[in-house]
JSON list of C-alpha atoms in Angstrom, two decimals:
[
{"chain": "R", "resi": 204, "resn": "ALA", "atom": "CA", "xyz": [182.50, -71.06, -170.74]},
{"chain": "R", "resi": 205, "resn": "GLN", "atom": "CA", "xyz": [180.45, -74.01, -171.86]},
{"chain": "R", "resi": 206, "resn": "SER", "atom": "CA", "xyz": [178.97, -76.00, -169.02]},
{"chain": "R", "resi": 207, "resn": "VAL", "atom": "CA", "xyz": [176.09, -78.19, -167.95]},
{"chain": "R", "resi": 208, "resn": "THR", "atom": "CA", "xyz": [174.62, -78.15, -164.46]},
{"chain": "R", "resi": 209, "resn": "GLN", "atom": "CA", "xyz": [172.44, -80.84, -162.99]},
{"chain": "R", "resi": 210, "resn": "PRO", "atom": "CA", "xyz": [171.42, -79.35, -159.64]},
{"chain": "R", "resi": 211, "resn": "ASP", "atom": "CA", "xyz": [170.13, -82.58, -158.12]},
{"chain": "R", "resi": 212, "resn": "ILE", "atom": "CA", "xyz": [172.82, -85.12, -157.27]},
{"chain": "R", "resi": 213, "resn": "HIS", "atom": "CA", "xyz": [170.36, -87.71, -156.01]},
{"chain": "R", "resi": 214, "resn": "ILE", "atom": "CA", "xyz": [166.58, -88.08, -156.28]},
{"chain": "R", "resi": 215, "resn": "THR", "atom": "CA", "xyz": [164.30, -90.72, -154.79]},
{"chain": "R", "resi": 216, "resn": "VAL", "atom": "CA", "xyz": [160.76, -91.22, -156.05]},
{"chain": "R", "resi": 217, "resn": "SER", "atom": "CA", "xyz": [158.08, -93.82, -155.49]},
{"chain": "R", "resi": 218, "resn": "GLU", "atom": "CA", "xyz": [157.14, -96.16, -158.27]},
{"chain": "R", "resi": 219, "resn": "GLY", "atom": "CA", "xyz": [154.26, -94.67, -160.25]},
{"chain": "R", "resi": 220, "resn": "ALA", "atom": "CA", "xyz": [155.09, -91.11, -159.26]},
{"chain": "R", "resi": 221, "resn": "SER", "atom": "CA", "xyz": [156.04, -88.44, -161.76]},
{"chain": "R", "resi": 222, "resn": "LEU", "atom": "CA", "xyz": [159.64, -87.41, -162.28]},
{"chain": "R", "resi": 223, "resn": "GLU", "atom": "CA", "xyz": [161.45, -84.28, -163.35]},
{"chain": "R", "resi": 224, "resn": "LEU", "atom": "CA", "xyz": [165.25, -84.09, -163.60]},
{"chain": "R", "resi": 225, "resn": "ARG", "atom": "CA", "xyz": [166.70, -80.64, -164.04]},
{"chain": "R", "resi": 226, "resn": "CYS", "atom": "CA", "xyz": [169.40, -79.57, -166.46]},
{"chain": "R", "resi": 227, "resn": "ASN", "atom": "CA", "xyz": [170.76, -76.09, -167.10]},
{"chain": "R", "resi": 228, "resn": "TYR", "atom": "CA", "xyz": [173.35, -75.28, -169.71]},
{"chain": "R", "resi": 229, "resn": "SER", "atom": "CA", "xyz": [175.68, -72.45, -170.60]},
{"chain": "R", "resi": 230, "resn": "TYR", "atom": "CA", "xyz": [176.56, -72.26, -174.27]},
{"chain": "R", "resi": 231, "resn": "GLY", "atom": "CA", "xyz": [176.94, -69.29, -176.57]},
{"chain": "R", "resi": 232, "resn": "ALA", "atom": "CA", "xyz": [175.48, -70.74, -179.73]},
{"chain": "R", "resi": 233, "resn": "THR", "atom": "CA", "xyz": [172.44, -72.83, -180.54]},
{"chain": "R", "resi": 234, "resn": "PRO", "atom": "CA", "xyz": [172.72, -75.81, -178.24]},
{"chain": "R", "resi": 235, "resn": "TYR", "atom": "CA", "xyz": [172.37, -79.41, -179.23]},
{"chain": "R", "resi": 236, "resn": "LEU", "atom": "CA", "xyz": [171.07, -81.11, -176.10]},
{"chain": "R", "resi": 237, "resn": "PHE", "atom": "CA", "xyz": [171.00, -84.73, -175.04]},
{"chain": "R", "resi": 238, "resn": "TRP", "atom": "CA", "xyz": [169.85, -86.88, -172.18]},
{"chain": "R", "resi": 239, "resn": "TYR", "atom": "CA", "xyz": [171.59, -90.21, -171.58]},
{"chain": "R", "resi": 240, "resn": "VAL", "atom": "CA", "xyz": [170.96, -92.92, -169.01]},
{"chain": "R", "resi": 241, "resn": "GLN", "atom": "CA", "xyz": [173.60, -95.16, -167.45]},
{"chain": "R", "resi": 242, "resn": "SER", "atom": "CA", "xyz": [172.72, -98.29, -165.53]},
{"chain": "R", "resi": 243, "resn": "PRO", "atom": "CA", "xyz": [175.28, -99.65, -163.04]},
{"chain": "R", "resi": 244, "resn": "GLY", "atom": "CA", "xyz": [178.33, -101.02, -164.83]},
{"chain": "R", "resi": 245, "resn": "GLN", "atom": "CA", "xyz": [176.91, -100.13, -168.22]},
{"chain": "R", "resi": 246, "resn": "GLY", "atom": "CA", "xyz": [177.65, -97.66, -170.96]},
{"chain": "R", "resi": 247, "resn": "LEU", "atom": "CA", "xyz": [175.47, -94.70, -171.81]},
{"chain": "R", "resi": 248, "resn": "GLN", "atom": "CA", "xyz": [172.18, -95.04, -173.66]},
{"chain": "R", "resi": 249, "resn": "LEU", "atom": "CA", "xyz": [170.61, -92.11, -175.48]},
{"chain": "R", "resi": 250, "resn": "LEU", "atom": "CA", "xyz": [167.13, -91.24, -174.17]},
{"chain": "R", "resi": 251, "resn": "LEU", "atom": "CA", "xyz": [166.39, -88.24, -176.37]},
{"chain": "R", "resi": 252, "resn": "LYS", "atom": "CA", "xyz": [167.94, -85.26, -178.10]},
{"chain": "R", "resi": 253, "resn": "TYR", "atom": "CA", "xyz": [167.05, -81.74, -179.17]},
{"chain": "R", "resi": 254, "resn": "PHE", "atom": "CA", "xyz": [168.52, -80.05, -182.22]},
{"chain": "R", "resi": 255, "resn": "SER", "atom": "CA", "xyz": [165.83, -77.66, -183.43]},
{"chain": "R", "resi": 256, "resn": "GLY", "atom": "CA", "xyz": [162.11, -77.34, -183.99]},
{"chain": "R", "resi": 257, "resn": "ASP", "atom": "CA", "xyz": [159.52, -78.44, -181.48]},
{"chain": "R", "resi": 258, "resn": "THR", "atom": "CA", "xyz": [160.82, -77.66, -178.01]},
{"chain": "R", "resi": 259, "resn": "LEU", "atom": "CA", "xyz": [159.07, -80.67, -176.47]},
{"chain": "R", "resi": 260, "resn": "VAL", "atom": "CA", "xyz": [161.00, -83.79, -177.39]},
{"chain": "R", "resi": 261, "resn": "GLN", "atom": "CA", "xyz": [159.81, -87.35, -176.98]},
{"chain": "R", "resi": 262, "resn": "GLY", "atom": "CA", "xyz": [162.29, -90.11, -176.23]},
{"chain": "R", "resi": 263, "resn": "ILE", "atom": "CA", "xyz": [162.45, -93.78, -175.43]},
{"chain": "R", "resi": 264, "resn": "LYS", "atom": "CA", "xyz": [161.04, -95.48, -172.34]},
{"chain": "R", "resi": 265, "resn": "GLY", "atom": "CA", "xyz": [158.29, -92.86, -171.98]},
{"chain": "R", "resi": 266, "resn": "PHE", "atom": "CA", "xyz": [160.65, -89.95, -171.29]},
{"chain": "R", "resi": 267, "resn": "GLU", "atom": "CA", "xyz": [160.24, -86.44, -172.65]},
{"chain": "R", "resi": 268, "resn": "ALA", "atom": "CA", "xyz": [162.19, -83.21, -172.28]},
{"chain": "R", "resi": 269, "resn": "GLU", "atom": "CA", "xyz": [161.40, -79.57, -172.86]},
{"chain": "R", "resi": 270, "resn": "PHE", "atom": "CA", "xyz": [163.90, -77.03, -174.17]},
{"chain": "R", "resi": 271, "resn": "LYS", "atom": "CA", "xyz": [163.41, -73.56, -172.71]},
{"chain": "R", "resi": 272, "resn": "ARG", "atom": "CA", "xyz": [165.84, -71.10, -174.25]},
{"chain": "R", "resi": 273, "resn": "SER", "atom": "CA", "xyz": [164.84, -68.26, -171.91]},
{"chain": "R", "resi": 274, "resn": "GLN", "atom": "CA", "xyz": [165.76, -70.38, -168.90]},
{"chain": "R", "resi": 275, "resn": "SER", "atom": "CA", "xyz": [168.70, -72.23, -170.52]},
{"chain": "R", "resi": 276, "resn": "SER", "atom": "CA", "xyz": [167.08, -75.43, -169.38]},
{"chain": "R", "resi": 277, "resn": "PHE", "atom": "CA", "xyz": [166.38, -78.87, -170.78]},
{"chain": "R", "resi": 278, "resn": "ASN", "atom": "CA", "xyz": [164.51, -80.75, -168.07]},
{"chain": "R", "resi": 279, "resn": "LEU", "atom": "CA", "xyz": [163.69, -84.44, -168.38]},
{"chain": "R", "resi": 280, "resn": "ARG", "atom": "CA", "xyz": [160.27, -85.70, -167.36]},
{"chain": "R", "resi": 281, "resn": "LYS", "atom": "CA", "xyz": [158.37, -88.93, -167.05]},
{"chain": "R", "resi": 282, "resn": "PRO", "atom": "CA", "xyz": [154.72, -89.10, -165.91]},
{"chain": "R", "resi": 283, "resn": "SER", "atom": "CA", "xyz": [154.98, -92.46, -164.12]},
{"chain": "R", "resi": 284, "resn": "VAL", "atom": "CA", "xyz": [158.26, -93.95, -162.98]},
{"chain": "R", "resi": 285, "resn": "HIS", "atom": "CA", "xyz": [158.98, -97.69, -163.09]},
{"chain": "R", "resi": 286, "resn": "TRP", "atom": "CA", "xyz": [161.41, -99.50, -160.81]},
{"chain": "R", "resi": 287, "resn": "SER", "atom": "CA", "xyz": [163.59, -100.25, -163.84]},
{"chain": "R", "resi": 288, "resn": "ASP", "atom": "CA", "xyz": [164.18, -96.51, -164.30]},
{"chain": "R", "resi": 289, "resn": "ALA", "atom": "CA", "xyz": [166.58, -96.48, -161.35]},
{"chain": "R", "resi": 290, "resn": "ALA", "atom": "CA", "xyz": [169.89, -95.39, -162.89]},
{"chain": "R", "resi": 291, "resn": "GLU", "atom": "CA", "xyz": [172.21, -92.43, -163.39]},
{"chain": "R", "resi": 292, "resn": "TYR", "atom": "CA", "xyz": [170.95, -89.74, -165.75]},
{"chain": "R", "resi": 293, "resn": "PHE", "atom": "CA", "xyz": [173.26, -87.38, -167.62]},
{"chain": "R", "resi": 294, "resn": "CYS", "atom": "CA", "xyz": [172.46, -84.22, -169.50]},
{"chain": "R", "resi": 295, "resn": "ALA", "atom": "CA", "xyz": [174.93, -83.13, -172.18]},
{"chain": "R", "resi": 296, "resn": "VAL", "atom": "CA", "xyz": [175.37, -80.32, -174.67]},
{"chain": "R", "resi": 297, "resn": "GLY", "atom": "CA", "xyz": [177.06, -80.77, -178.03]},
{"chain": "R", "resi": 298, "resn": "ALA", "atom": "CA", "xyz": [179.78, -78.15, -178.27]},
{"chain": "R", "resi": 299, "resn": "ARG", "atom": "CA", "xyz": [181.64, -77.25, -181.39]},
{"chain": "R", "resi": 300, "resn": "ALA", "atom": "CA", "xyz": [185.14, -75.88, -182.02]},
{"chain": "R", "resi": 301, "resn": "GLY", "atom": "CA", "xyz": [185.84, -75.75, -185.73]},
{"chain": "R", "resi": 302, "resn": "ASN", "atom": "CA", "xyz": [185.03, -79.16, -187.15]},
{"chain": "R", "resi": 303, "resn": "ASN", "atom": "CA", "xyz": [185.40, -80.82, -183.80]},
{"chain": "R", "resi": 304, "resn": "ARG", "atom": "CA", "xyz": [182.35, -81.73, -181.85]},
{"chain": "R", "resi": 305, "resn": "LYS", "atom": "CA", "xyz": [182.40, -82.95, -178.30]},
{"chain": "R", "resi": 306, "resn": "LEU", "atom": "CA", "xyz": [179.84, -83.53, -175.62]},
{"chain": "R", "resi": 307, "resn": "ILE", "atom": "CA", "xyz": [180.03, -81.52, -172.41]},
{"chain": "R", "resi": 308, "resn": "TRP", "atom": "CA", "xyz": [178.40, -83.37, -169.57]},
{"chain": "R", "resi": 309, "resn": "GLY", "atom": "CA", "xyz": [176.74, -82.61, -166.30]},
{"chain": "R", "resi": 310, "resn": "LEU", "atom": "CA", "xyz": [177.75, -84.54, -163.20]},
{"chain": "R", "resi": 311, "resn": "GLY", "atom": "CA", "xyz": [174.64, -86.67, -163.38]},
{"chain": "R", "resi": 312, "resn": "THR", "atom": "CA", "xyz": [171.58, -87.30, -161.23]},
{"chain": "R", "resi": 313, "resn": "SER", "atom": "CA", "xyz": [171.23, -90.62, -159.49]},
{"chain": "R", "resi": 314, "resn": "LEU", "atom": "CA", "xyz": [167.63, -91.82, -159.44]},
{"chain": "R", "resi": 315, "resn": "ALA", "atom": "CA", "xyz": [166.37, -94.31, -156.87]},
{"chain": "R", "resi": 316, "resn": "VAL", "atom": "CA", "xyz": [162.86, -95.75, -157.10]},
{"chain": "R", "resi": 317, "resn": "ASN", "atom": "CA", "xyz": [161.00, -96.96, -154.04]},
{"chain": "R", "resi": 318, "resn": "PRO", "atom": "CA", "xyz": [158.52, -99.82, -154.49]},
{"chain": "F", "resi": 1133, "resn": "GLU", "atom": "CA", "xyz": [173.60, -103.95, -187.01]},
{"chain": "F", "resi": 1134, "resn": "THR", "atom": "CA", "xyz": [176.44, -104.37, -184.53]},
{"chain": "F", "resi": 1135, "resn": "GLY", "atom": "CA", "xyz": [176.73, -101.79, -181.78]},
{"chain": "F", "resi": 1136, "resn": "VAL", "atom": "CA", "xyz": [179.86, -100.27, -180.31]},
{"chain": "F", "resi": 1137, "resn": "THR", "atom": "CA", "xyz": [182.09, -102.79, -178.60]},
{"chain": "F", "resi": 1138, "resn": "GLN", "atom": "CA", "xyz": [185.06, -102.26, -176.31]},
{"chain": "F", "resi": 1139, "resn": "SER", "atom": "CA", "xyz": [187.79, -104.51, -175.00]},
{"chain": "F", "resi": 1140, "resn": "PRO", "atom": "CA", "xyz": [188.84, -105.47, -172.48]},
{"chain": "F", "resi": 1141, "resn": "THR", "atom": "CA", "xyz": [185.96, -105.10, -170.03]},
{"chain": "F", "resi": 1142, "resn": "HIS", "atom": "CA", "xyz": [188.20, -104.71, -167.03]},
{"chain": "F", "resi": 1143, "resn": "LEU", "atom": "CA", "xyz": [191.90, -104.09, -166.63]},
{"chain": "F", "resi": 1144, "resn": "ILE", "atom": "CA", "xyz": [194.26, -103.76, -163.69]},
{"chain": "F", "resi": 1145, "resn": "LYS", "atom": "CA", "xyz": [197.64, -102.08, -164.14]},
{"chain": "F", "resi": 1146, "resn": "THR", "atom": "CA", "xyz": [200.32, -100.65, -161.89]},
{"chain": "F", "resi": 1147, "resn": "ARG", "atom": "CA", "xyz": [201.57, -97.10, -161.83]},
{"chain": "F", "resi": 1148, "resn": "GLY", "atom": "CA", "xyz": [204.04, -96.36, -164.61]},
{"chain": "F", "resi": 1149, "resn": "GLN", "atom": "CA", "xyz": [202.79, -99.06, -166.95]},
{"chain": "F", "resi": 1150, "resn": "GLN", "atom": "CA", "xyz": [201.23, -98.52, -170.35]},
{"chain": "F", "resi": 1151, "resn": "VAL", "atom": "CA", "xyz": [197.76, -99.62, -171.48]},
{"chain": "F", "resi": 1152, "resn": "THR", "atom": "CA", "xyz": [195.90, -99.97, -174.77]},
{"chain": "F", "resi": 1153, "resn": "LEU", "atom": "CA", "xyz": [192.11, -99.96, -174.93]},
{"chain": "F", "resi": 1154, "resn": "ARG", "atom": "CA", "xyz": [190.20, -100.93, -178.05]},
{"chain": "F", "resi": 1155, "resn": "CYS", "atom": "CA", "xyz": [186.93, -99.88, -179.60]},
{"chain": "F", "resi": 1156, "resn": "SER", "atom": "CA", "xyz": [184.98, -101.13, -182.59]},
{"chain": "F", "resi": 1157, "resn": "SER", "atom": "CA", "xyz": [182.63, -98.53, -183.95]},
{"chain": "F", "resi": 1158, "resn": "GLN", "atom": "CA", "xyz": [179.09, -99.15, -185.07]},
{"chain": "F", "resi": 1159, "resn": "SER", "atom": "CA", "xyz": [178.73, -100.23, -188.67]},
{"chain": "F", "resi": 1160, "resn": "GLY", "atom": "CA", "xyz": [178.80, -97.26, -191.03]},
{"chain": "F", "resi": 1161, "resn": "HIS", "atom": "CA", "xyz": [180.21, -94.82, -188.47]},
{"chain": "F", "resi": 1162, "resn": "ASN", "atom": "CA", "xyz": [183.43, -92.98, -189.31]},
{"chain": "F", "resi": 1163, "resn": "THR", "atom": "CA", "xyz": [183.89, -90.97, -186.12]},
{"chain": "F", "resi": 1164, "resn": "VAL", "atom": "CA", "xyz": [185.02, -92.21, -182.73]},
{"chain": "F", "resi": 1165, "resn": "SER", "atom": "CA", "xyz": [185.22, -90.20, -179.52]},
{"chain": "F", "resi": 1166, "resn": "TRP", "atom": "CA", "xyz": [186.84, -91.27, -176.27]},
{"chain": "F", "resi": 1167, "resn": "TYR", "atom": "CA", "xyz": [185.76, -90.21, -172.80]},
{"chain": "F", "resi": 1168, "resn": "GLN", "atom": "CA", "xyz": [187.07, -90.75, -169.29]},
{"chain": "F", "resi": 1169, "resn": "GLN", "atom": "CA", "xyz": [184.51, -91.16, -166.53]},
{"chain": "F", "resi": 1170, "resn": "ALA", "atom": "CA", "xyz": [185.84, -91.09, -163.00]},
{"chain": "F", "resi": 1171, "resn": "LEU", "atom": "CA", "xyz": [183.74, -92.57, -160.24]},
{"chain": "F", "resi": 1172, "resn": "GLY", "atom": "CA", "xyz": [180.74, -90.37, -159.47]},
{"chain": "F", "resi": 1173, "resn": "GLN", "atom": "CA", "xyz": [181.51, -87.94, -162.29]},
{"chain": "F", "resi": 1174, "resn": "GLY", "atom": "CA", "xyz": [180.24, -87.21, -165.75]},
{"chain": "F", "resi": 1175, "resn": "PRO", "atom": "CA", "xyz": [182.33, -88.25, -168.74]},
{"chain": "F", "resi": 1176, "resn": "GLN", "atom": "CA", "xyz": [185.22, -86.01, -169.77]},
{"chain": "F", "resi": 1177, "resn": "PHE", "atom": "CA", "xyz": [186.12, -85.69, -173.45]},
{"chain": "F", "resi": 1178, "resn": "ILE", "atom": "CA", "xyz": [189.60, -87.03, -174.27]},
{"chain": "F", "resi": 1179, "resn": "PHE", "atom": "CA", "xyz": [189.72, -86.79, -178.08]},
{"chain": "F", "resi": 1180, "resn": "GLN", "atom": "CA", "xyz": [187.87, -87.56, -181.26]},
{"chain": "F", "resi": 1181, "resn": "TYR", "atom": "CA", "xyz": [189.00, -89.31, -184.44]},
{"chain": "F", "resi": 1182, "resn": "TYR", "atom": "CA", "xyz": [187.41, -88.69, -187.81]},
{"chain": "F", "resi": 1183, "resn": "ARG", "atom": "CA", "xyz": [188.50, -90.74, -190.80]},
{"chain": "F", "resi": 1184, "resn": "GLU", "atom": "CA", "xyz": [191.79, -91.73, -189.14]},
{"chain": "F", "resi": 1185, "resn": "GLU", "atom": "CA", "xyz": [192.76, -88.20, -188.11]},
{"chain": "F", "resi": 1186, "resn": "GLU", "atom": "CA", "xyz": [192.55, -86.62, -184.67]},
{"chain": "F", "resi": 1187, "resn": "ASN", "atom": "CA", "xyz": [189.69, -84.17, -184.87]},
{"chain": "F", "resi": 1188, "resn": "GLY", "atom": "CA", "xyz": [189.85, -82.43, -181.53]},
{"chain": "F", "resi": 1189, "resn": "ARG", "atom": "CA", "xyz": [191.22, -82.98, -178.07]},
{"chain": "F", "resi": 1190, "resn": "GLY", "atom": "CA", "xyz": [190.13, -82.27, -174.53]},
{"chain": "F", "resi": 1191, "resn": "ASN", "atom": "CA", "xyz": [192.28, -81.23, -171.60]},
{"chain": "F", "resi": 1192, "resn": "PHE", "atom": "CA", "xyz": [194.36, -84.40, -171.33]},
{"chain": "F", "resi": 1193, "resn": "PRO", "atom": "CA", "xyz": [198.18, -84.69, -171.37]},
{"chain": "F", "resi": 1194, "resn": "PRO", "atom": "CA", "xyz": [200.10, -86.09, -174.36]},
{"chain": "F", "resi": 1195, "resn": "ARG", "atom": "CA", "xyz": [200.56, -89.44, -172.65]},
{"chain": "F", "resi": 1196, "resn": "PHE", "atom": "CA", "xyz": [196.97, -90.04, -173.73]},
{"chain": "F", "resi": 1197, "resn": "SER", "atom": "CA", "xyz": [197.14, -90.89, -177.42]},
{"chain": "F", "resi": 1198, "resn": "GLY", "atom": "CA", "xyz": [195.01, -92.65, -179.95]},
{"chain": "F", "resi": 1199, "resn": "LEU", "atom": "CA", "xyz": [194.67, -94.20, -183.34]},
{"chain": "F", "resi": 1200, "resn": "GLN", "atom": "CA", "xyz": [191.89, -94.85, -185.77]},
{"chain": "F", "resi": 1201, "resn": "PHE", "atom": "CA", "xyz": [192.21, -97.58, -188.35]},
{"chain": "F", "resi": 1202, "resn": "PRO", "atom": "CA", "xyz": [190.88, -97.79, -191.93]},
{"chain": "F", "resi": 1203, "resn": "ASN", "atom": "CA", "xyz": [187.90, -99.82, -190.68]},
{"chain": "F", "resi": 1204, "resn": "TYR", "atom": "CA", "xyz": [187.24, -96.93, -188.23]},
{"chain": "F", "resi": 1205, "resn": "SER", "atom": "CA", "xyz": [187.97, -98.99, -185.14]},
{"chain": "F", "resi": 1206, "resn": "SER", "atom": "CA", "xyz": [190.10, -97.14, -182.63]},
{"chain": "F", "resi": 1207, "resn": "GLU", "atom": "CA", "xyz": [192.63, -97.49, -179.84]},
{"chain": "F", "resi": 1208, "resn": "LEU", "atom": "CA", "xyz": [193.30, -95.37, -176.80]},
{"chain": "F", "resi": 1209, "resn": "ASN", "atom": "CA", "xyz": [196.82, -95.60, -175.41]},
{"chain": "F", "resi": 1210, "resn": "VAL", "atom": "CA", "xyz": [197.86, -94.28, -172.04]},
{"chain": "F", "resi": 1211, "resn": "ASN", "atom": "CA", "xyz": [201.54, -94.19, -171.09]},
{"chain": "F", "resi": 1212, "resn": "ALA", "atom": "CA", "xyz": [203.10, -93.79, -167.65]},
{"chain": "F", "resi": 1213, "resn": "LEU", "atom": "CA", "xyz": [199.89, -94.63, -165.85]},
{"chain": "F", "resi": 1214, "resn": "GLU", "atom": "CA", "xyz": [199.02, -92.65, -162.74]},
{"chain": "F", "resi": 1215, "resn": "LEU", "atom": "CA", "xyz": [196.65, -93.56, -159.93]},
{"chain": "F", "resi": 1216, "resn": "ASP", "atom": "CA", "xyz": [194.23, -90.85, -161.10]},
{"chain": "F", "resi": 1217, "resn": "ASP", "atom": "CA", "xyz": [193.87, -92.61, -164.44]},
{"chain": "F", "resi": 1218, "resn": "SER", "atom": "CA", "xyz": [191.64, -95.16, -162.73]},
{"chain": "F", "resi": 1219, "resn": "ALA", "atom": "CA", "xyz": [188.27, -94.68, -164.40]},
{"chain": "F", "resi": 1220, "resn": "LEU", "atom": "CA", "xyz": [185.72, -96.04, -166.83]},
{"chain": "F", "resi": 1221, "resn": "TYR", "atom": "CA", "xyz": [186.85, -95.32, -170.38]},
{"chain": "F", "resi": 1222, "resn": "LEU", "atom": "CA", "xyz": [184.03, -94.92, -172.83]},
{"chain": "F", "resi": 1223, "resn": "CYS", "atom": "CA", "xyz": [184.16, -95.02, -176.58]},
{"chain": "F", "resi": 1224, "resn": "ALA", "atom": "CA", "xyz": [181.39, -93.53, -178.70]},
{"chain": "F", "resi": 1225, "resn": "SER", "atom": "CA", "xyz": [180.90, -93.69, -182.43]},
{"chain": "F", "resi": 1226, "resn": "SER", "atom": "CA", "xyz": [178.86, -91.45, -184.66]},
{"chain": "F", "resi": 1227, "resn": "LEU", "atom": "CA", "xyz": [177.86, -91.39, -188.28]},
{"chain": "F", "resi": 1228, "resn": "ASP", "atom": "CA", "xyz": [179.94, -88.28, -188.89]},
{"chain": "F", "resi": 1229, "resn": "SER", "atom": "CA", "xyz": [181.65, -85.51, -186.95]},
{"chain": "F", "resi": 1230, "resn": "ARG", "atom": "CA", "xyz": [178.89, -82.95, -187.30]},
{"chain": "F", "resi": 1231, "resn": "ASN", "atom": "CA", "xyz": [177.32, -81.25, -184.32]},
{"chain": "F", "resi": 1232, "resn": "THR", "atom": "CA", "xyz": [173.99, -82.93, -184.86]},
{"chain": "F", "resi": 1233, "resn": "ASP", "atom": "CA", "xyz": [175.30, -86.46, -184.90]},
{"chain": "F", "resi": 1234, "resn": "THR", "atom": "CA", "xyz": [174.22, -88.71, -182.08]},
{"chain": "F", "resi": 1235, "resn": "GLN", "atom": "CA", "xyz": [177.03, -90.55, -180.33]},
{"chain": "F", "resi": 1236, "resn": "TYR", "atom": "CA", "xyz": [176.47, -94.21, -179.54]},
{"chain": "F", "resi": 1237, "resn": "PHE", "atom": "CA", "xyz": [178.40, -95.54, -176.59]},
{"chain": "F", "resi": 1238, "resn": "GLY", "atom": "CA", "xyz": [180.06, -98.83, -175.88]},
{"chain": "F", "resi": 1239, "resn": "PRO", "atom": "CA", "xyz": [179.87, -100.48, -172.44]},
{"chain": "F", "resi": 1240, "resn": "GLY", "atom": "CA", "xyz": [183.26, -99.09, -171.42]},
{"chain": "F", "resi": 1241, "resn": "THR", "atom": "CA", "xyz": [186.53, -100.45, -170.07]},
{"chain": "F", "resi": 1242, "resn": "ARG", "atom": "CA", "xyz": [187.06, -100.22, -166.34]},
{"chain": "F", "resi": 1243, "resn": "LEU", "atom": "CA", "xyz": [190.74, -99.41, -165.70]},
{"chain": "F", "resi": 1244, "resn": "THR", "atom": "CA", "xyz": [192.20, -99.72, -162.21]},
{"chain": "F", "resi": 1245, "resn": "VAL", "atom": "CA", "xyz": [195.69, -98.41, -161.57]},
{"chain": "F", "resi": 1246, "resn": "LEU", "atom": "CA", "xyz": [197.38, -99.67, -158.40]}
]
């Protein structure tokens, strides 16, 4: 079955520290992978996506993610966290059934940033 | 370029009532997907519309229905509301229905069922 697992429900880091949010997926075909961020009361904003090619993907706001097929992972990283990065982060895989495409989501990781 | 917009922002209904949520897709996008996000959960796929036709459906009962109009805006209708329908409803538009298309999300409609 297709699924996305984000093992960390909540993470707290200090401002300026590095960050890694974990994402593991289960999908039979070539995965299309996404990271979105959701601020309180807001919709979802795309941070970055992986379709093919270079397994290290650069996104907005200084985020990057690395696709590792052998580990079925797509972890999100940022070298130095800012207080404004506090939000909910969702990993998703684009699944396909015929012509239909939908996103399958993890439960999210809530990030808190200490000053 | 106008982004995805949704209306209303918030809505309160009582059990058994019916509700209609609206979504305007981003300019040039012909595909709209709807998601339900319960508190503390990830979004769950409800259905997708591509060029006015339903193009796939998640595990939601028939009382969840939708429409897409010629201008590619969309409606989500929910009949016989239940308490568990309380959630944030998100609309996302994409350039096309292909696997590689990025979905752009609106701010959502917060539905509370009492």
